[in-house]
Amino acid sequence: VAELRKRKMGALLGVGQGSTNPPRLVVLEHAPRGARRTVVLVGKGITFDSGGISIKPAGGMHDMKHDMSGAAATVGILRAAALLDLPLHVVGILAAAENMPGGDAYRPGDVLTSMSGQTIEIQNTDAEGRLVLCDAIHYAKTHYEPDAIIDLATLTGACVVALGSWTSGLFSNHEALREAIRRAGDAVGERAWPMPMADE
């Protein structure tokens, strides 16, 4: 926690402050000699998402242990990169926290300051994913200056409403990377559908 405070990761700290288990930013690297390109994977690692003070309904809450699936996938990808000895510098960043409604929990109306210096007014504490990810993505961007950042997250049930349970939403500002990810997903039965990314 002291290191997160030193790095001013107020968004990640805010999400985790209601839990007795402190938040963590875990960094894993596959760094073979001579690697010329760096790819950073950022995984959402909400180890349990109660919704915080904006608590979720009881039905289905037992599944909220899966809100760390993005971080788990990131760990798996780093293991595969090492086993395959990929000629890429692959970094995995896990934004890990437990979103709980404890006495120290962040509240609707609070204003958090992220690592980038941007302030965020909290309107719903169950929108915790974008908070932990903004600090992790900013860390990835400023610490590594990578060729690509790929974020893996169980971010919103609205995507399930839009695409169903067997297709992931794919948001990208880089057409070639988006298509490469989509084709790779099709090849292994992990479908992803490109979603609109307007300038706004």
Coordinates of C-alpha atoms in Angstrom, one line a residue, residues 7-15 25 42-44 93 95 112-120 122 127-142 149 151 153 155:
R7 CA 2.9 6.4 -6.9
K8 CA -0.3 8.3 -6.3
M9 CA -2.6 5.4 -7.4
G10 CA -5.6 6.9 -5.7
A11 CA -8.2 5.1 -7.9
L12 CA -6.8 1.6 -7.1
L13 CA -6.4 2.6 -3.4
G14 CA -9.9 3.9 -3.3
V15 CA -11.5 0.7 -4.5
L25 CA -0.4 -3.9 -8.4
V42 CA -3.4 -5.2 -18.0
G43 CA -5.8 -7.5 -16.1
K44 CA -8.7 -6.5 -14.0
I93 CA 0.0 -5.9 -14.9
A95 CA -4.8 -4.5 -10.8
L112 CA -10.5 10.2 -6.1
T113 CA -7.3 11.4 -7.8
S114 CA -5.8 8.9 -10.2
M115 CA -2.1 8.3 -11.0
S116 CA -2.5 10.5 -14.1
G117 CA -3.6 13.4 -11.9
Q118 CA -7.2 13.3 -13.2
T119 CA -9.9 13.5 -10.6
I120 CA -12.9 11.1 -10.6
I122 CA -17.7 8.5 -7.7
A127 CA -18.1 0.9 -11.3
E128 CA -14.8 -0.2 -9.7
G129 CA -13.2 -1.8 -12.7
R130 CA -12.5 1.4 -14.6
L131 CA -11.0 2.8 -11.5
V132 CA -8.4 0.1 -10.9
L133 CA -7.7 -0.1 -14.6
C134 CA -7.1 3.6 -15.1
D135 CA -4.2 3.5 -12.7
A136 CA -2.8 0.3 -14.1
I137 CA -3.0 1.5 -17.7
H138 CA -1.4 4.8 -16.8
Y139 CA 1.4 2.9 -15.1
A140 CA 1.8 0.7 -18.2
K141 CA 1.9 3.6 -20.5
T142 CA 4.4 5.8 -18.5
I149 CA -1.5 -2.2 -24.4
D151 CA -6.7 -4.7 -21.3
A153 CA -11.5 -7.2 -18.0
L155 CA -16.1 -4.8 -17.0

